[in-house]
Amino acid sequence: MASFILRKAEPKDVSDILRLIKELAKYEEMEDQVILTEKELLEDGFGEHPFYHCVVAEVPKEHQSSEGHTVVGFAMYYFTYDPWIGKLLYLEDFYVMKEYRGYGMGSEILKKLSHTAVKTRCSSMHFIVAEWNKPSIEFYKRRGASDLSSEEGWRLFEIDKQYLVKMSSEE
Amino acid sequence: MNYTVRDSTPEDCKDIMRLIVDLAEYEKMANEVKLTHKELEADGFSSNPFFKCLVAEVPEEFKSKEGHTLVGYGFYFFTYSTFKGRAVYLEDLYVMPEFRGKGIGKALMSHIAQIGRARGCVRMQFTVLDWNKPSLDFYSSQGALNLTATEGWQLLRFEGDHLEKLAQSAN
């Protein structure tokens, strides 16, 4: 199997996107943390000011997955901003179904996104990877990615809803 | 000594740039600031802004040694989590040393949390340098979790030549 296309996601793709999000979460051992719904994905990605952009990888019907799917990979990204250098492209999720790996889909998706980054005058593409995820870290490092957590000591922090609510009600 | 927290305007960009450089100096990376206040203005105040910025201002009679009344800023934008949906990312938070200890940092953060909640955000994320103990302690006290420590997330980046090379190999 060699043919696949990469295209911009459309509203009709949201159920496939959610399916792939859950598969990736399962791989990251965080499946129970996905609470996002198709409705939210639709509203947040295809409204007037989308919160994210999405690219999907699709195979022809004759190469559909064992469960009948033709959308077999995706990448979700959005634009962020670094006050030192300007616009950045942030790669939020990037996943290809297991049975479709090894055909260069992941590589093509990454190339397409870096092309988008350069076209939109982004200085850099950022993303996070779990430190135990050696295959992914190697994949990225082979293509020239630097690990800013090791090199510069950046640590990712989060304040979740309960503390956000608390903080926003304090003056 | 009183202060106000308000949304920034295009006219604030020179001051914001001054504070961005101050923070970069504190982070020992001042030579990495390439952005100009003109780019900041174009990217932050168009119909599709890439970031938002709140500023903290003091009255004339409390201006800094060098005559500034804009003494702090909180730089943020909206991102997306495939697990939980809308999120707010705190890119920069800074208060000039002579104005610290008065609750300005907390006020800036609290306003951003409020704005985030109003927009339906379920979390706020940010990165902190591992040696920055005062900030690590401050964020901990607000309920922040260190996801690099607890979940092993590493921040990676493709930039400059590596990004260009990756882009040029796209079909």
Tab-separated table of C-alpha atoms in Angstrom:
chain	number	residue	atom	x	y	z
A	1	MET	CA	0.000	0.000	0.000
A	2	ALA	CA	1.607	3.239	-1.077
A	3	SER	CA	-1.043	5.812	-1.891
A	4	PHE	CA	-2.465	8.244	0.598
A	5	ILE	CA	-3.392	11.909	0.522
A	6	LEU	CA	-2.907	14.655	3.076
A	7	ARG	CA	-5.645	17.259	3.233
A	8	LYS	CA	-7.076	19.930	5.475
A	9	ALA	CA	-9.648	18.473	7.881
A	10	GLU	CA	-13.307	19.268	7.231
A	11	PRO	CA	-16.289	19.348	9.628
A	12	LYS	CA	-17.259	15.826	8.514
A	13	ASP	CA	-13.911	14.527	9.820
A	14	VAL	CA	-14.553	15.285	13.516
A	15	SER	CA	-15.638	11.775	14.451
A	16	ASP	CA	-12.491	10.318	12.826
A	17	ILE	CA	-10.347	12.960	14.513
A	18	LEU	CA	-11.791	12.098	17.934
A	19	ARG	CA	-11.260	8.392	17.273
A	20	LEU	CA	-7.574	9.029	16.453
A	21	ILE	CA	-7.162	11.376	19.461
A	22	LYS	CA	-8.367	8.548	21.707
A	23	GLU	CA	-6.028	6.046	20.040
A	24	LEU	CA	-3.061	8.346	20.601
A	25	ALA	CA	-4.131	8.939	24.207
A	26	LYS	CA	-4.255	5.164	24.696
A	27	TYR	CA	-0.675	4.900	23.373
A	28	GLU	CA	0.352	7.645	25.840
A	29	GLU	CA	-1.404	5.664	28.601
A	30	MET	CA	-3.803	8.568	29.238
A	31	GLU	CA	-6.968	7.334	27.522
A	32	ASP	CA	-9.262	8.136	30.456
A	33	GLN	CA	-8.180	11.785	30.321
A	34	VAL	CA	-9.900	12.491	26.990
A	35	ILE	CA	-13.153	14.285	27.790
A	36	LEU	CA	-13.411	16.271	24.545
A	37	THR	CA	-16.557	15.613	22.447
A	38	GLU	CA	-17.233	15.717	18.685
A	39	LYS	CA	-19.490	18.716	19.249
A	40	GLU	CA	-16.665	20.684	20.909
A	41	LEU	CA	-14.200	19.678	18.195
A	42	LEU	CA	-16.645	20.930	15.575
A	43	GLU	CA	-17.339	24.230	17.323
A	44	ASP	CA	-13.718	24.900	18.241
A	45	GLY	CA	-12.116	23.965	14.922
A	46	PHE	CA	-14.560	25.171	12.313
A	47	GLY	CA	-15.980	28.411	13.685
A	48	GLU	CA	-14.989	31.993	12.887
A	49	HIS	CA	-11.864	32.023	15.101
A	50	PRO	CA	-10.737	28.401	15.243
A	51	PHE	CA	-8.729	27.256	18.266
A	52	TYR	CA	-6.894	24.705	16.155
A	53	HIS	CA	-6.121	23.536	12.601
A	54	CYS	CA	-6.009	19.943	11.504
A	55	VAL	CA	-4.488	17.934	8.656
A	56	VAL	CA	-5.660	14.354	7.990
A	57	ALA	CA	-4.111	11.444	6.089
A	58	GLU	CA	-6.575	9.442	4.016
A	59	VAL	CA	-6.208	6.165	2.102
A	60	PRO	CA	-8.372	4.977	-0.817
A	61	LYS	CA	-11.432	2.819	0.051
A	62	GLU	CA	-9.684	-0.354	-1.109
A	63	HIS	CA	-7.030	0.160	1.586
A	64	GLN	CA	-9.411	0.963	4.457
A	65	SER	CA	-8.456	-0.235	7.952
A	66	SER	CA	-9.609	-3.517	9.463
A	67	GLU	CA	-12.507	-1.564	11.006
A	68	GLY	CA	-13.416	0.219	7.762
A	69	HIS	CA	-11.725	3.592	8.290
A	70	THR	CA	-10.085	5.597	5.496
A	71	VAL	CA	-8.848	8.486	7.683
A	72	VAL	CA	-5.765	6.871	9.202
A	73	GLY	CA	-3.613	9.701	10.547
A	74	PHE	CA	-3.858	13.310	11.694
A	75	ALA	CA	-1.937	16.277	13.011
A	76	MET	CA	-3.493	19.068	15.047
A	77	TYR	CA	-1.698	22.395	15.343
A	78	TYR	CA	-2.239	26.052	16.176
A	79	PHE	CA	-0.248	29.252	16.120
A	80	THR	CA	1.442	30.495	19.262
A	81	TYR	CA	3.738	33.445	19.928
A	82	ASP	CA	7.187	33.852	21.358
A	83	PRO	CA	7.774	37.448	22.506
A	84	TRP	CA	11.447	37.087	21.509
A	85	ILE	CA	10.981	35.932	17.925
A	86	GLY	CA	7.311	36.135	16.981
A	87	LYS	CA	4.922	33.568	15.480
A	88	LEU	CA	5.410	29.870	16.111
A	89	LEU	CA	3.571	26.784	14.936
A	90	TYR	CA	2.676	24.517	17.835
A	91	LEU	CA	2.166	20.852	17.012
A	92	GLU	CA	-0.401	19.608	19.532
A	93	ASP	CA	-1.053	16.037	18.351
A	94	PHE	CA	0.474	13.919	15.632
A	95	TYR	CA	-0.552	10.296	15.028
A	96	VAL	CA	-0.689	7.558	12.371
A	97	MET	CA	-2.634	4.322	12.989
A	98	LYS	CA	-0.353	1.379	13.755
A	99	GLU	CA	-1.276	-0.659	10.660
A	100	TYR	CA	-0.324	2.325	8.412
A	101	ARG	CA	3.093	3.051	9.806
A	102	GLY	CA	6.290	2.595	7.832
A	103	TYR	CA	4.896	4.104	4.605
A	104	GLY	CA	6.219	7.594	5.173
A	105	MET	CA	2.902	9.131	6.263
A	106	GLY	CA	4.322	10.578	9.481
A	107	SER	CA	7.240	12.057	7.592
A	108	GLU	CA	4.970	13.626	4.984
A	109	ILE	CA	2.677	15.121	7.642
A	110	LEU	CA	5.638	16.671	9.441
A	111	LYS	CA	7.029	18.056	6.186
A	112	LYS	CA	3.658	19.553	5.273
A	113	LEU	CA	3.413	21.255	8.664
A	114	SER	CA	6.918	22.645	8.498
A	115	HIS	CA	6.069	23.966	5.031
A	116	THR	CA	2.985	25.646	6.558
A	117	ALA	CA	5.174	27.071	9.333
A	118	VAL	CA	7.654	28.584	6.882
A	119	LYS	CA	4.880	29.878	4.584
A	120	THR	CA	3.164	31.661	7.490
A	121	ARG	CA	6.488	33.151	8.637
A	122	CYS	CA	6.779	31.136	11.822
A	123	SER	CA	10.286	31.045	13.248
A	124	SER	CA	9.940	27.659	14.802
A	125	MET	CA	7.715	24.626	15.349
A	126	HIS	CA	7.323	23.531	18.985
A	127	PHE	CA	5.781	20.439	20.535
A	128	ILE	CA	6.092	18.267	23.623
A	129	VAL	CA	6.975	14.589	23.793
A	130	ALA	CA	6.861	12.272	26.809
A	131	GLU	CA	10.403	11.458	27.919
A	132	TRP	CA	9.730	7.687	27.843
A	133	ASN	CA	8.587	7.853	24.198
A	134	LYS	CA	11.966	6.943	22.701
A	135	PRO	CA	10.701	6.083	19.137
A	136	SER	CA	9.109	9.533	18.800
A	137	ILE	CA	12.052	11.399	20.347
A	138	GLU	CA	14.413	9.622	17.901
A	139	PHE	CA	12.068	10.357	14.953
A	140	TYR	CA	12.159	14.080	15.765
A	141	LYS	CA	15.864	14.275	16.617
A	142	ARG	CA	16.749	12.561	13.298
A	143	ARG	CA	15.000	15.470	11.603
A	144	GLY	CA	16.892	18.121	13.545
A	145	ALA	CA	14.675	18.798	16.566
A	146	SER	CA	16.303	20.096	19.765
A	147	ASP	CA	15.132	19.023	23.197
A	148	LEU	CA	14.641	22.312	25.049
A	149	SER	CA	13.872	20.619	28.370
A	150	SER	CA	17.360	19.027	28.401
A	151	GLU	CA	19.237	21.869	26.706
A	152	GLU	CA	17.685	24.886	28.383
A	153	GLY	CA	15.883	23.469	31.445
A	154	TRP	CA	12.304	24.385	30.515
A	155	ARG	CA	9.658	22.603	32.574
A	156	LEU	CA	6.015	22.416	31.498
A	157	PHE	CA	3.476	23.507	34.103
A	158	GLU	CA	-0.282	23.396	34.304
A	159	ILE	CA	-2.941	25.015	36.498
A	160	ASP	CA	-6.182	23.142	36.101
A	161	LYS	CA	-9.796	24.235	36.311
A	162	GLN	CA	-10.307	24.165	40.068
A	163	TYR	CA	-7.319	26.426	40.682
A	164	LEU	CA	-8.166	28.617	37.688
A	165	VAL	CA	-11.591	29.201	39.172
A	166	LYS	CA	-10.041	29.940	42.560
A	167	MET	CA	-7.478	32.314	41.043
A	168	SER	CA	-9.984	34.137	38.889
A	169	SER	CA	-12.195	34.872	41.856
A	170	GLU	CA	-9.374	36.340	43.926
A	171	GLU	CA	-8.469	40.005	43.488
B	1	MET	CA	0.680	52.099	46.249
B	2	ASN	CA	-2.117	51.378	43.814
B	3	TYR	CA	-1.981	49.972	40.292
B	4	THR	CA	-4.378	48.998	37.519
B	5	VAL	CA	-4.394	45.950	35.282
B	6	ARG	CA	-5.800	46.570	31.789
B	7	ASP	CA	-5.744	45.254	28.258
B	8	SER	CA	-2.801	46.617	26.231
B	9	THR	CA	-3.151	48.952	23.238
B	10	PRO	CA	-0.902	49.367	20.152
B	11	GLU	CA	0.676	52.394	21.883
B	12	ASP	CA	1.925	50.146	24.702
B	13	CYS	CA	4.127	48.049	22.394
B	14	LYS	CA	7.354	49.995	23.022
B	15	ASP	CA	6.912	49.541	26.798
B	16	ILE	CA	5.939	45.879	26.417
B	17	MET	CA	9.078	45.310	24.319
B	18	ARG	CA	11.153	46.983	27.078
B	19	LEU	CA	9.683	44.581	29.665
B	20	ILE	CA	10.138	41.572	27.343
B	21	VAL	CA	13.856	42.382	27.134
B	22	ASP	CA	14.002	42.841	30.957
B	23	LEU	CA	12.511	39.377	31.462
B	24	ALA	CA	14.841	37.842	28.855
B	25	GLU	CA	17.798	39.367	30.760
B	26	TYR	CA	16.532	37.770	33.994
B	27	GLU	CA	16.283	34.427	32.134
B	28	LYS	CA	19.893	34.948	30.959
B	29	MET	CA	18.805	34.943	27.291
B	30	ALA	CA	18.628	38.645	26.338
B	31	ASN	CA	20.629	38.066	23.142
B	32	GLU	CA	17.814	35.832	21.835
B	33	VAL	CA	15.285	38.684	21.575
B	34	LYS	CA	14.946	39.452	17.868
B	35	LEU	CA	11.412	40.863	17.798
B	36	THR	CA	10.776	44.588	17.327
B	37	HIS	CA	7.924	46.609	18.813
B	38	LYS	CA	6.593	47.171	15.272
B	39	GLU	CA	6.237	43.404	14.708
B	40	LEU	CA	4.621	43.069	18.131
B	41	GLU	CA	2.103	45.726	17.100
B	42	ALA	CA	1.335	44.077	13.751
B	43	ASP	CA	0.983	40.607	15.265
B	44	GLY	CA	-1.016	41.565	18.342
B	45	PHE	CA	-3.420	44.218	17.175
B	46	SER	CA	-4.756	43.072	13.805
B	47	SER	CA	-8.211	41.541	13.240
B	48	ASN	CA	-6.688	38.102	13.861
B	49	PRO	CA	-4.189	38.651	16.717
B	50	PHE	CA	-1.599	36.003	17.504
B	51	PHE	CA	-1.478	36.965	21.165
B	52	LYS	CA	-3.094	39.102	23.869
B	53	CYS	CA	-1.318	41.122	26.526
B	54	LEU	CA	-2.450	42.617	29.835
B	55	VAL	CA	-0.361	45.386	31.383
B	56	ALA	CA	-0.008	46.666	34.953
B	57	GLU	CA	0.210	50.436	35.287
B	58	VAL	CA	1.009	52.692	38.249
B	59	PRO	CA	0.015	56.374	38.638
B	60	GLU	CA	2.588	59.065	37.579
B	61	GLU	CA	3.567	59.745	41.204
B	62	PHE	CA	4.753	56.113	41.605
B	63	LYS	CA	6.645	55.831	38.322
B	64	SER	CA	9.886	53.811	38.214
B	65	LYS	CA	13.374	55.280	38.684
B	66	GLU	CA	13.607	55.639	34.904
B	67	GLY	CA	10.178	57.255	34.600
B	68	HIS	CA	8.053	54.302	33.494
B	69	THR	CA	4.441	53.785	34.574
B	70	LEU	CA	3.963	50.451	32.775
B	71	VAL	CA	5.570	48.105	35.296
B	72	GLY	CA	4.385	44.589	34.476
B	73	TYR	CA	2.744	42.465	31.804
B	74	GLY	CA	1.029	39.123	31.229
B	75	PHE	CA	1.346	37.769	27.701
B	76	TYR	CA	-1.020	34.955	26.662
B	77	PHE	CA	-2.875	33.212	23.840
B	78	PHE	CA	-5.399	30.422	23.420
B	79	THR	CA	-4.371	26.868	22.680
B	80	TYR	CA	-6.136	23.517	22.408
B	81	SER	CA	-5.863	20.233	24.205
B	82	THR	CA	-7.088	17.160	22.364
B	83	PHE	CA	-7.909	15.705	25.776
B	84	LYS	CA	-9.901	18.544	27.258
B	85	GLY	CA	-10.453	21.318	24.726
B	86	ARG	CA	-9.866	25.050	25.107
B	87	ALA	CA	-6.856	26.169	27.113
B	88	VAL	CA	-5.022	29.413	27.824
B	89	TYR	CA	-1.244	29.547	27.561
B	90	LEU	CA	0.629	32.034	29.732
B	91	GLU	CA	3.662	32.879	27.627
B	92	ASP	CA	5.260	35.623	29.741
B	93	LEU	CA	4.527	37.029	33.213
B	94	TYR	CA	6.797	39.765	34.537
B	95	VAL	CA	6.835	42.588	37.091
B	96	MET	CA	9.767	45.021	37.370
B	97	PRO	CA	11.872	44.227	40.493
B	98	GLU	CA	11.111	47.561	42.223
B	99	PHE	CA	7.348	46.838	41.985
B	100	ARG	CA	7.332	43.313	43.314
B	101	GLY	CA	5.749	42.174	46.583
B	102	LYS	CA	2.569	44.209	45.975
B	103	GLY	CA	0.430	41.480	44.391
B	104	ILE	CA	0.835	42.729	40.808
B	105	GLY	CA	2.015	39.355	39.437
B	106	LYS	CA	-0.862	37.568	41.099
B	107	ALA	CA	-3.333	40.189	39.817
B	108	LEU	CA	-2.098	39.791	36.224
B	109	MET	CA	-2.395	36.025	36.478
B	110	SER	CA	-5.804	36.234	38.090
B	111	HIS	CA	-7.132	38.460	35.291
B	112	ILE	CA	-5.829	36.064	32.670
B	113	ALA	CA	-7.452	33.141	34.516
B	114	GLN	CA	-10.744	35.093	34.493
B	115	ILE	CA	-10.450	35.803	30.765
B	116	GLY	CA	-9.620	32.138	30.171
B	117	ARG	CA	-12.636	30.942	32.149
B	118	ALA	CA	-14.926	33.396	30.293
B	119	ARG	CA	-13.707	31.860	27.028
B	120	GLY	CA	-14.438	28.317	28.244
B	121	CYS	CA	-10.842	27.314	28.997
B	122	VAL	CA	-10.303	24.359	31.288
B	123	ARG	CA	-6.611	24.843	31.995
B	124	MET	CA	-3.726	27.296	31.905
B	125	GLN	CA	-0.286	26.080	30.880
B	126	PHE	CA	3.159	27.691	30.906
B	127	THR	CA	6.828	26.748	31.137
B	128	VAL	CA	9.329	27.739	33.828
B	129	LEU	CA	13.092	27.310	33.861
B	130	ASP	CA	14.193	24.634	36.290
B	131	TRP	CA	16.591	26.984	38.169
B	132	ASN	CA	13.975	29.734	38.638
B	133	LYS	CA	13.134	28.955	42.266
B	134	PRO	CA	11.170	32.168	43.104
B	135	SER	CA	8.821	31.535	40.171
B	136	LEU	CA	8.597	27.773	40.818
B	137	ASP	CA	7.567	28.546	44.409
B	138	PHE	CA	5.057	31.246	43.378
B	139	TYR	CA	3.300	28.985	40.847
B	140	SER	CA	3.280	26.039	43.273
B	141	SER	CA	1.516	28.223	45.830
B	142	GLN	CA	-1.196	28.948	43.215
B	143	GLY	CA	-1.833	25.234	42.696
B	144	ALA	CA	0.294	24.660	39.584
B	145	LEU	CA	1.566	21.155	38.803
B	146	ASN	CA	4.951	20.445	37.239
B	147	LEU	CA	3.993	18.143	34.329
B	148	THR	CA	7.612	17.638	33.285
B	149	ALA	CA	8.306	16.145	36.719
B	150	THR	CA	5.050	14.195	37.155
B	151	GLU	CA	4.370	13.042	33.574
B	152	GLY	CA	7.778	13.324	31.901
B	153	TRP	CA	6.853	15.844	29.186
B	154	GLN	CA	9.852	17.287	27.321
B	155	LEU	CA	9.599	20.458	25.236
B	156	LEU	CA	11.061	20.082	21.725
B	157	ARG	CA	11.597	22.487	18.866
B	158	PHE	CA	12.404	22.614	15.121
B	159	GLU	CA	13.865	25.970	14.170
B	160	GLY	CA	16.032	27.892	11.714
B	161	ASP	CA	17.898	25.657	9.258
B	162	HIS	CA	16.268	22.484	10.535
B	163	LEU	CA	12.767	23.864	9.952
B	164	GLU	CA	13.757	25.184	6.525
B	165	LYS	CA	15.315	21.845	5.525
B	166	LEU	CA	12.252	19.905	6.676
B	167	ALA	CA	9.948	22.301	4.787
B	168	GLN	CA	11.902	22.114	1.549
B	169	SER	CA	11.541	18.371	1.438
B	170	ALA	CA	7.701	18.637	1.401
B	171	ASN	CA	5.911	17.668	-1.846
